[in-house]
Amino acid sequence: MHDRELGRTGWRVSDVSFGAWAIGGAWGSVDDTESLAALHQAIDSGVNFIDTADVYGGGRSERLIAQLKRDRKEEILVATKAGRRLSPHTADGYNEQNLTAFIEDSLRNLSTDCLDLVQLHCPPTDVYYRPAVFDGLDRLMQAGKIRHYGVSVERVEEGLKAIEFPNVQTVQIIFNCFRHRPAELFFARARAKRVGILARVPLASGLLAGKLTRDSQFEKDDHRNFNRHGESFDQGETFSGVDYDVALAAVEEIRRYLPAGMSMAQLALRWILMFDAVTCAIPGGKRPRQVADNCAASDLPPLPPETMAAVDRIYGDKIRPLVHQRW
Ligand SMILES: NC(=O)c1ccc[n+]([C@@H]2O[C@H](COP(=O)([O-])OP(=O)(O)OC[C@H]3O[C@@H](n4cnc5c(N)ncnc54)[C@H](OP(=O)(O)O)[C@@H]3O)[C@@H](O)[C@H]2O)c1
């Protein structure tokens, strides 16, 4: 497992890390024993960084990570998020009092007295125009409640605005074979400011792993069933916002350029790691076997130029018209 520098934090994190949404909920049934086995597999495979949120399963994901940390002696850095418990989810809700209360809950769930990294959880765009929000986060750092903070964004422009605040260490953004726009302008700016980039939804919710078909069924409480058109949260978070049938056809085209000895999930992760500005990909994994497959991508050779060119072409022909200007 290779590692990369995370912003200006002084930490180096595994370039394939662990996304802990699915072990909390919204991805169909979950079993804590299997989830813990998946987390242990990640650590066994060299992962030292986990992305979670207070809202994943109402703290379930954070509590499982606390259990993992009790069970393991390795240093494990945890990035959590705050803000999505607001109802209604408004910019005004992102005030110091609410954020402090959310952070206190995460401290309890994670059984710690200081959070490694807190990310604002895809707040309304207006939050990035309210310096008071970031002043409040600075005070939470001074109070010793959080070590560092960053943001998770829906749109490239939100990331560009967020990194104007000098203590934003990380930006989490959707970046994958079906979402190329972050690489255009944002990556260069983030790199110049030494801001870490967490590439989320790296497998387009499993599509890029190449195992889904037109007949795939998803459980009632799996967002791949209930959020396809953005009914519950941003449409881009489910299948990366790409039409399902179009995506299936594009995946089959990509498969033709799969280097020998690589799984489709590994191709998708290696594609992300070809971009130096990215700190890490954070694939979600509920099952140990998937986690092992994903982590092995770190040690695979770079993708050949013909595969990179094919992904570019397939994106340009099939996907770009549907998503490029939306996020
Ligand atoms: N707003 C935000 O800040 C936000 C939003 C979304 C995600 N995130 C973060 O980003 C992380 C990753 O995104 P994501 O979980 O939405 O999507 P993802 O990583 O693109 O897809 C994860 C899903 O793909 C399937 N999968 C994973 N590895 C596989 C493998 N090797 N082979 C076959 N299938 C595999 C699993 O589902 P099945 O086996 O059930 O098909 C898994 O739940 C999340 O866990 C979370 O930490 C943050």
Tab-separated table of C-alpha atoms and ligand atoms in Angstrom:
chain	number	residue	atom	x	y	z
A	1	MET	CA	0.000	0.000	0.000
A	2	HIS	CA	1.388	3.385	-1.009
A	3	ASP	CA	0.695	6.592	0.850
A	4	ARG	CA	0.444	10.274	-0.035
A	5	GLU	CA	0.619	13.506	1.937
A	6	LEU	CA	-2.749	14.758	3.253
A	7	GLY	CA	-2.847	18.510	2.787
A	8	ARG	CA	-0.525	20.328	5.206
A	9	THR	CA	-1.502	18.082	8.120
A	10	GLY	CA	1.857	16.311	8.172
A	11	TRP	CA	-0.014	12.992	7.869
A	12	ARG	CA	0.559	10.509	5.085
A	13	VAL	CA	-2.456	8.382	4.266
A	14	SER	CA	-2.968	5.226	2.227
A	15	ASP	CA	-3.765	6.122	-1.390
A	16	VAL	CA	-6.584	3.590	-1.264
A	17	SER	CA	-8.432	4.322	1.953
A	18	PHE	CA	-11.830	3.211	3.284
A	19	GLY	CA	-15.249	4.780	2.746
A	20	ALA	CA	-17.500	3.887	5.675
A	21	TRP	CA	-20.919	4.982	4.458
A	22	ALA	CA	-22.179	1.505	3.519
A	23	ILE	CA	-21.373	0.030	6.938
A	24	GLY	CA	-23.641	2.661	8.484
A	25	GLY	CA	-26.695	2.324	6.278
A	26	ALA	CA	-28.502	3.367	3.076
A	27	TRP	CA	-26.951	0.465	1.129
A	28	GLY	CA	-29.393	-2.313	1.998
A	29	SER	CA	-28.994	-4.661	4.943
A	30	VAL	CA	-25.752	-4.523	6.898
A	31	ASP	CA	-24.324	-6.857	9.448
A	32	ASP	CA	-21.962	-5.387	12.061
A	33	THR	CA	-19.873	-8.558	12.238
A	34	GLU	CA	-19.233	-8.443	8.492
A	35	SER	CA	-18.668	-4.689	8.603
A	36	LEU	CA	-16.028	-5.093	11.313
A	37	ALA	CA	-14.395	-7.852	9.268
A	38	ALA	CA	-14.316	-5.445	6.293
A	39	LEU	CA	-12.691	-2.757	8.470
A	40	HIS	CA	-10.099	-5.235	9.791
A	41	GLN	CA	-9.370	-6.322	6.226
A	42	ALA	CA	-8.682	-2.702	5.343
A	43	ILE	CA	-6.134	-2.346	8.142
A	44	ASP	CA	-4.575	-5.717	7.247
A	45	SER	CA	-4.215	-4.398	3.688
A	46	GLY	CA	-2.386	-1.258	4.835
A	47	VAL	CA	-5.216	1.293	5.069
A	48	ASN	CA	-4.612	3.961	7.733
A	49	PHE	CA	-7.394	6.417	6.877
A	50	ILE	CA	-11.173	6.020	7.093
A	51	ASP	CA	-13.876	8.395	5.913
A	52	THR	CA	-17.170	8.392	7.800
A	53	ALA	CA	-19.926	10.793	8.917
A	54	ASP	CA	-22.110	11.294	11.963
A	55	VAL	CA	-25.159	10.693	9.817
A	56	TYR	CA	-24.136	7.256	8.443
A	57	GLY	CA	-26.560	4.984	10.240
A	58	GLY	CA	-27.081	7.648	12.942
A	59	GLY	CA	-23.575	7.106	14.356
A	60	ARG	CA	-23.417	3.371	13.627
A	61	SER	CA	-20.487	3.762	11.233
A	62	GLU	CA	-18.548	5.943	13.698
A	63	ARG	CA	-19.184	3.467	16.540
A	64	LEU	CA	-17.907	0.545	14.454
A	65	ILE	CA	-14.735	2.518	13.738
A	66	ALA	CA	-14.324	3.173	17.472
A	67	GLN	CA	-14.581	-0.586	17.994
A	68	LEU	CA	-11.951	-1.162	15.294
A	69	LYS	CA	-9.621	1.328	16.979
A	70	ARG	CA	-10.019	-0.501	20.298
A	71	ASP	CA	-9.181	-3.791	18.575
A	72	ARG	CA	-6.093	-2.598	16.667
A	73	LYS	CA	-2.812	-1.086	17.727
A	74	GLU	CA	-1.982	0.555	14.370
A	75	GLU	CA	-2.473	4.310	14.008
A	76	ILE	CA	-5.815	4.864	12.235
A	77	LEU	CA	-6.802	8.371	11.165
A	78	VAL	CA	-10.510	9.098	10.925
A	79	ALA	CA	-12.201	11.790	8.885
A	80	THR	CA	-15.798	12.380	9.881
A	81	LYS	CA	-18.383	14.919	8.725
A	82	ALA	CA	-20.894	17.259	10.253
A	83	GLY	CA	-23.949	19.137	9.054
A	84	ARG	CA	-26.232	16.627	7.411
A	85	ARG	CA	-28.230	16.058	10.567
A	86	LEU	CA	-29.660	19.539	10.130
A	87	SER	CA	-33.322	19.457	9.249
A	88	PRO	CA	-34.026	21.564	7.346
A	89	HIS	CA	-30.533	21.486	5.852
A	90	THR	CA	-29.865	25.240	5.559
A	91	ALA	CA	-26.815	27.495	5.491
A	92	ASP	CA	-28.038	29.161	8.692
A	93	GLY	CA	-27.874	25.787	10.418
A	94	TYR	CA	-24.091	25.721	9.927
A	95	ASN	CA	-23.520	27.903	12.988
A	96	GLU	CA	-20.975	27.379	15.726
A	97	GLN	CA	-23.507	26.154	18.248
A	98	ASN	CA	-24.870	23.409	15.982
A	99	LEU	CA	-21.444	22.352	14.696
A	100	THR	CA	-20.143	22.145	18.263
A	101	ALA	CA	-23.057	19.902	19.243
A	102	PHE	CA	-22.519	17.623	16.217
A	103	ILE	CA	-18.814	17.385	16.990
A	104	GLU	CA	-19.512	16.484	20.621
A	105	ASP	CA	-21.687	13.593	19.385
A	106	SER	CA	-18.953	12.392	17.007
A	107	LEU	CA	-16.412	12.553	19.845
A	108	ARG	CA	-18.684	10.261	21.870
A	109	ASN	CA	-19.362	7.884	18.967
A	110	LEU	CA	-15.673	7.644	18.103
A	111	SER	CA	-14.675	7.360	21.794
A	112	THR	CA	-12.044	10.059	21.547
A	113	ASP	CA	-11.385	13.519	22.942
A	114	CYS	CA	-10.209	15.088	19.659
A	115	LEU	CA	-11.365	14.362	16.080
A	116	ASP	CA	-8.595	13.970	13.480
A	117	LEU	CA	-10.446	15.654	10.599
A	118	VAL	CA	-13.955	17.098	10.389
A	119	GLN	CA	-15.476	17.876	6.993
A	120	LEU	CA	-18.507	20.068	6.405
A	121	HIS	CA	-20.889	17.575	4.824
A	122	CYS	CA	-21.916	19.002	1.445
A	123	PRO	CA	-23.412	22.178	2.893
A	124	PRO	CA	-25.506	24.579	0.807
A	125	THR	CA	-23.260	26.685	-1.464
A	126	ASP	CA	-23.902	29.806	0.596
A	127	VAL	CA	-21.899	28.368	3.511
A	128	TYR	CA	-18.694	28.953	1.516
A	129	TYR	CA	-19.487	32.660	1.520
A	130	ARG	CA	-19.764	32.835	5.313
A	131	PRO	CA	-16.321	33.306	6.861
A	132	ALA	CA	-17.909	33.040	10.312
A	133	VAL	CA	-18.425	29.300	9.725
A	134	PHE	CA	-14.681	28.812	9.185
A	135	ASP	CA	-13.808	31.114	12.115
A	136	GLY	CA	-15.965	28.808	14.247
A	137	LEU	CA	-14.038	25.765	13.008
A	138	ASP	CA	-10.780	27.550	13.883
A	139	ARG	CA	-12.084	28.020	17.429
A	140	LEU	CA	-12.982	24.315	17.655
A	141	MET	CA	-9.365	23.582	16.692
A	142	GLN	CA	-8.064	25.984	19.337
A	143	ALA	CA	-10.364	24.328	21.887
A	144	GLY	CA	-8.728	20.973	21.076
A	145	LYS	CA	-11.943	19.356	19.818
A	146	ILE	CA	-10.670	18.849	16.252
A	147	ARG	CA	-7.161	18.566	14.835
A	148	HIS	CA	-7.973	19.668	11.299
A	149	TYR	CA	-10.936	20.451	9.100
A	150	GLY	CA	-11.935	20.233	5.466
A	151	VAL	CA	-15.035	20.142	3.310
A	152	SER	CA	-16.987	17.664	1.259
A	153	VAL	CA	-18.471	19.337	-1.811
A	154	GLU	CA	-20.923	18.541	-4.578
A	155	ARG	CA	-19.565	21.027	-7.114
A	156	VAL	CA	-16.141	22.005	-8.384
A	157	GLU	CA	-16.858	25.702	-7.772
A	158	GLU	CA	-17.629	24.999	-4.106
A	159	GLY	CA	-14.216	23.374	-3.790
A	160	LEU	CA	-12.531	26.362	-5.436
A	161	LYS	CA	-14.241	28.732	-3.007
A	162	ALA	CA	-13.604	26.561	0.054
A	163	ILE	CA	-9.845	26.500	-0.461
A	164	GLU	CA	-9.717	30.275	-0.146
A	165	PHE	CA	-10.058	29.680	3.608
A	166	PRO	CA	-6.483	29.100	4.759
A	167	ASN	CA	-7.144	26.284	7.229
A	168	VAL	CA	-9.153	24.065	4.888
A	169	GLN	CA	-6.878	21.033	4.621
A	170	THR	CA	-8.961	18.746	2.450
A	171	VAL	CA	-11.682	18.737	-0.177
A	172	GLN	CA	-13.703	15.605	-0.742
A	173	ILE	CA	-15.257	15.466	-4.207
A	174	ILE	CA	-16.728	12.917	-6.615
A	175	PHE	CA	-13.999	11.920	-9.061
A	176	ASN	CA	-14.027	8.740	-11.107
A	177	CYS	CA	-14.040	7.390	-14.702
A	178	PHE	CA	-17.527	8.941	-15.042
A	179	ARG	CA	-16.703	12.308	-13.449
A	180	HIS	CA	-13.734	14.134	-14.972
A	181	ARG	CA	-14.366	17.811	-14.427
A	182	PRO	CA	-12.510	18.134	-11.078
A	183	ALA	CA	-9.263	17.397	-12.936
A	184	GLU	CA	-9.660	20.409	-15.237
A	185	LEU	CA	-9.018	23.421	-13.008
A	186	PHE	CA	-9.621	22.395	-9.447
A	187	PHE	CA	-6.778	19.886	-9.084
A	188	ALA	CA	-4.105	22.389	-10.109
A	189	ARG	CA	-5.412	25.002	-7.664
A	190	ALA	CA	-5.696	22.497	-4.822
A	191	ARG	CA	-2.209	21.204	-5.478
A	192	ALA	CA	-0.744	24.711	-5.540
A	193	LYS	CA	-2.255	25.311	-2.098
A	194	ARG	CA	-1.314	21.836	-0.831
A	195	VAL	CA	-4.921	20.913	-0.169
A	196	GLY	CA	-5.629	17.186	0.078
A	197	ILE	CA	-8.206	15.646	-2.262
A	198	LEU	CA	-10.364	12.707	-1.221
A	199	ALA	CA	-11.894	11.089	-4.322
A	200	ARG	CA	-15.279	9.770	-3.307
A	201	VAL	CA	-17.759	7.504	-5.121
A	202	PRO	CA	-14.713	6.081	-6.964
A	203	LEU	CA	-16.669	3.083	-8.252
A	204	ALA	CA	-19.787	5.074	-9.226
A	205	SER	CA	-21.706	3.228	-6.485
A	206	GLY	CA	-20.466	-0.156	-7.732
A	207	LEU	CA	-21.150	0.363	-11.463
A	208	LEU	CA	-17.470	0.669	-12.339
A	209	ALA	CA	-16.778	-2.635	-10.585
A	210	GLY	CA	-18.421	-4.120	-13.675
A	211	LYS	CA	-20.781	-6.498	-11.884
A	212	LEU	CA	-24.114	-4.719	-12.289
A	213	THR	CA	-26.592	-5.514	-15.058
A	214	ARG	CA	-29.978	-4.288	-16.230
A	215	ASP	CA	-31.517	-6.959	-13.986
A	216	SER	CA	-29.638	-6.043	-10.807
A	217	GLN	CA	-32.029	-5.501	-7.907
A	218	PHE	CA	-31.364	-3.241	-4.934
A	219	GLU	CA	-33.004	-3.470	-1.548
A	220	LYS	CA	-35.662	-0.954	-0.578
A	221	ASP	CA	-33.319	0.865	1.810
A	222	ASP	CA	-30.420	0.972	-0.689
A	223	HIS	CA	-29.999	4.462	-2.201
A	224	ARG	CA	-29.389	2.786	-5.564
A	225	ASN	CA	-33.101	2.056	-5.352
A	226	PHE	CA	-34.462	5.179	-3.691
A	227	ASN	CA	-32.214	8.058	-4.874
A	228	ARG	CA	-31.716	7.434	-8.598
A	229	HIS	CA	-33.309	10.742	-9.447
A	230	GLY	CA	-32.095	12.666	-6.416
A	231	GLU	CA	-35.210	12.035	-4.343
A	232	SER	CA	-33.403	12.057	-0.970
A	233	PHE	CA	-30.051	13.768	-1.571
A	234	ASP	CA	-27.982	14.976	-4.496
A	235	GLN	CA	-28.524	12.811	-7.580
A	236	GLY	CA	-24.784	12.812	-8.239
A	237	GLU	CA	-24.192	10.650	-5.152
A	238	THR	CA	-26.019	7.688	-6.713
A	239	PHE	CA	-24.316	6.076	-9.723
A	240	SER	CA	-22.363	9.322	-9.999
A	241	GLY	CA	-25.508	10.869	-11.502
A	242	VAL	CA	-25.161	8.908	-14.761
A	243	ASP	CA	-28.158	7.266	-16.426
A	244	TYR	CA	-28.004	3.577	-15.498
A	245	ASP	CA	-28.309	2.073	-18.990
A	246	VAL	CA	-25.848	4.536	-20.510
A	247	ALA	CA	-23.408	3.711	-17.709
A	248	LEU	CA	-23.738	-0.049	-18.230
A	249	ALA	CA	-22.874	0.360	-21.915
A	250	ALA	CA	-19.892	2.576	-21.060
A	251	VAL	CA	-18.622	0.045	-18.499
A	252	GLU	CA	-18.686	-2.680	-21.165
A	253	GLU	CA	-16.611	-0.475	-23.462
A	254	ILE	CA	-14.096	0.220	-20.692
A	255	ARG	CA	-13.873	-3.508	-20.007
A	256	ARG	CA	-12.268	-3.986	-23.440
A	257	TYR	CA	-9.228	-2.062	-22.200
A	258	LEU	CA	-8.867	-3.910	-18.892
A	259	PRO	CA	-5.190	-4.782	-18.415
A	260	ALA	CA	-4.503	-8.450	-17.691
A	261	GLY	CA	-4.586	-9.421	-14.028
A	262	MET	CA	-6.717	-6.440	-12.938
A	263	SER	CA	-10.327	-6.381	-11.769
A	264	MET	CA	-12.648	-3.688	-13.085
A	265	ALA	CA	-12.785	-2.126	-9.605
A	266	GLN	CA	-8.990	-1.979	-9.614
A	267	LEU	CA	-8.954	-0.330	-13.022
A	268	ALA	CA	-11.364	2.320	-11.729
A	269	LEU	CA	-9.211	2.977	-8.645
A	270	ARG	CA	-5.935	2.988	-10.594
A	271	TRP	CA	-7.451	5.505	-12.996
A	272	ILE	CA	-8.016	7.872	-10.050
A	273	LEU	CA	-4.502	7.312	-8.696
A	274	MET	CA	-3.010	8.360	-12.031
A	275	PHE	CA	-3.758	11.949	-10.924
A	276	ASP	CA	-1.025	13.193	-8.576
A	277	ALA	CA	-3.265	15.872	-7.060
A	278	VAL	CA	-5.468	13.172	-5.547
A	279	THR	CA	-4.486	12.152	-2.029
A	280	CYS	CA	-6.584	9.015	-1.896
A	281	ALA	CA	-9.597	7.207	-3.266
A	282	ILE	CA	-12.105	6.157	-0.622
A	283	PRO	CA	-13.996	3.171	-2.050
A	284	GLY	CA	-16.938	2.014	0.027
A	285	GLY	CA	-16.822	-1.598	1.084
A	286	LYS	CA	-19.129	-3.741	3.160
A	287	ARG	CA	-17.447	-7.053	2.432
A	288	PRO	CA	-13.856	-8.093	3.266
A	289	ARG	CA	-13.314	-9.591	-0.185
A	290	GLN	CA	-14.217	-6.318	-1.886
A	291	VAL	CA	-11.948	-4.383	0.462
A	292	ALA	CA	-8.993	-6.674	-0.277
A	293	ASP	CA	-9.630	-6.331	-4.027
A	294	ASN	CA	-9.775	-2.541	-3.769
A	295	CYS	CA	-6.689	-2.180	-1.582
A	296	ALA	CA	-4.612	-4.322	-3.944
A	297	ALA	CA	-5.092	-1.578	-6.575
A	298	SER	CA	-2.506	0.540	-4.758
A	299	ASP	CA	0.340	-1.789	-5.713
A	300	LEU	CA	-0.676	-2.367	-9.327
A	301	PRO	CA	1.282	-0.742	-12.158
A	302	PRO	CA	0.037	2.515	-13.711
A	303	LEU	CA	-2.622	2.122	-16.388
A	304	PRO	CA	-1.271	1.887	-19.944
A	305	PRO	CA	-1.775	4.968	-22.151
A	306	GLU	CA	-4.309	3.128	-24.334
A	307	THR	CA	-6.558	2.476	-21.313
A	308	MET	CA	-6.286	6.116	-20.200
A	309	ALA	CA	-7.118	7.273	-23.729
A	310	ALA	CA	-10.059	4.865	-23.948
A	311	VAL	CA	-11.571	6.106	-20.662
A	312	ASP	CA	-11.202	9.686	-21.916
A	313	ARG	CA	-12.864	8.867	-25.212
A	314	ILE	CA	-15.712	6.863	-23.655
A	315	TYR	CA	-16.307	9.644	-21.136
A	316	GLY	CA	-16.295	12.248	-23.920
A	317	ASP	CA	-18.697	10.306	-26.150
A	318	LYS	CA	-21.164	8.844	-23.679
A	319	ILE	CA	-20.938	10.436	-20.238
A	320	ARG	CA	-19.753	14.008	-20.619
A	321	PRO	CA	-22.923	15.323	-22.283
A	322	LEU	CA	-24.945	14.028	-19.321
A	323	VAL	CA	-22.864	15.174	-16.358
A	324	HIS	CA	-19.993	17.493	-17.182
A	325	GLN	CA	-21.732	20.830	-16.646
A	326	ARG	CA	-23.917	19.654	-13.773
A	327	TRP	CA	-21.330	19.441	-11.026
B	1	LIG	N1	-21.543	13.585	0.630
B	1	LIG	C1	-20.471	12.923	0.955
B	1	LIG	O1	-19.602	13.452	1.592
B	1	LIG	C2	-20.332	11.499	0.507
B	1	LIG	C3	-21.257	10.965	-0.410
B	1	LIG	C4	-21.019	9.691	-0.912
B	1	LIG	C5	-19.926	8.952	-0.487
B	1	LIG	N2	-19.064	9.497	0.439
B	1	LIG	C6	-17.889	8.738	0.928
B	1	LIG	O2	-17.264	8.090	-0.172
B	1	LIG	C7	-17.210	6.681	0.068
B	1	LIG	C8	-17.242	5.928	-1.249
B	1	LIG	O3	-18.366	6.243	-2.011
B	1	LIG	P1	-19.600	5.249	-2.122
B	1	LIG	O4	-19.503	4.244	-1.025
B	1	LIG	O5	-20.812	6.091	-2.227
B	1	LIG	O6	-19.442	4.582	-3.536
B	1	LIG	P2	-18.356	3.651	-4.261
B	1	LIG	O7	-17.135	3.557	-3.453
B	1	LIG	O8	-18.277	4.178	-5.638
B	1	LIG	O9	-19.127	2.237	-4.317
B	1	LIG	C9	-19.186	1.438	-3.181
B	1	LIG	C10	-19.981	0.157	-3.455
B	1	LIG	O10	-19.450	-0.543	-4.561
B	1	LIG	C11	-19.483	-1.943	-4.300
B	1	LIG	N3	-18.074	-2.413	-4.311
B	1	LIG	C12	-17.035	-1.907	-3.605
B	1	LIG	N4	-15.894	-2.555	-3.900
B	1	LIG	C13	-16.200	-3.486	-4.816
B	1	LIG	C14	-15.444	-4.465	-5.494
B	1	LIG	N5	-14.129	-4.592	-5.308
B	1	LIG	N6	-16.082	-5.283	-6.370
B	1	LIG	C15	-17.404	-5.157	-6.573
B	1	LIG	N7	-18.187	-4.248	-5.962
B	1	LIG	C16	-17.583	-3.405	-5.085
B	1	LIG	C17	-20.145	-2.131	-2.949
B	1	LIG	O11	-21.553	-2.272	-3.096
B	1	LIG	P3	-22.344	-3.653	-3.376
B	1	LIG	O12	-21.430	-4.805	-3.119
B	1	LIG	O13	-23.516	-3.599	-2.462
B	1	LIG	O14	-22.735	-3.527	-4.822
B	1	LIG	C18	-19.875	-0.796	-2.286
B	1	LIG	O15	-20.784	-0.472	-1.273
B	1	LIG	C19	-18.396	6.426	1.008
B	1	LIG	O16	-18.321	5.196	1.688
B	1	LIG	C20	-18.278	7.639	1.917
B	1	LIG	O17	-17.235	7.447	2.862
B	1	LIG	C21	-19.255	10.755	0.924
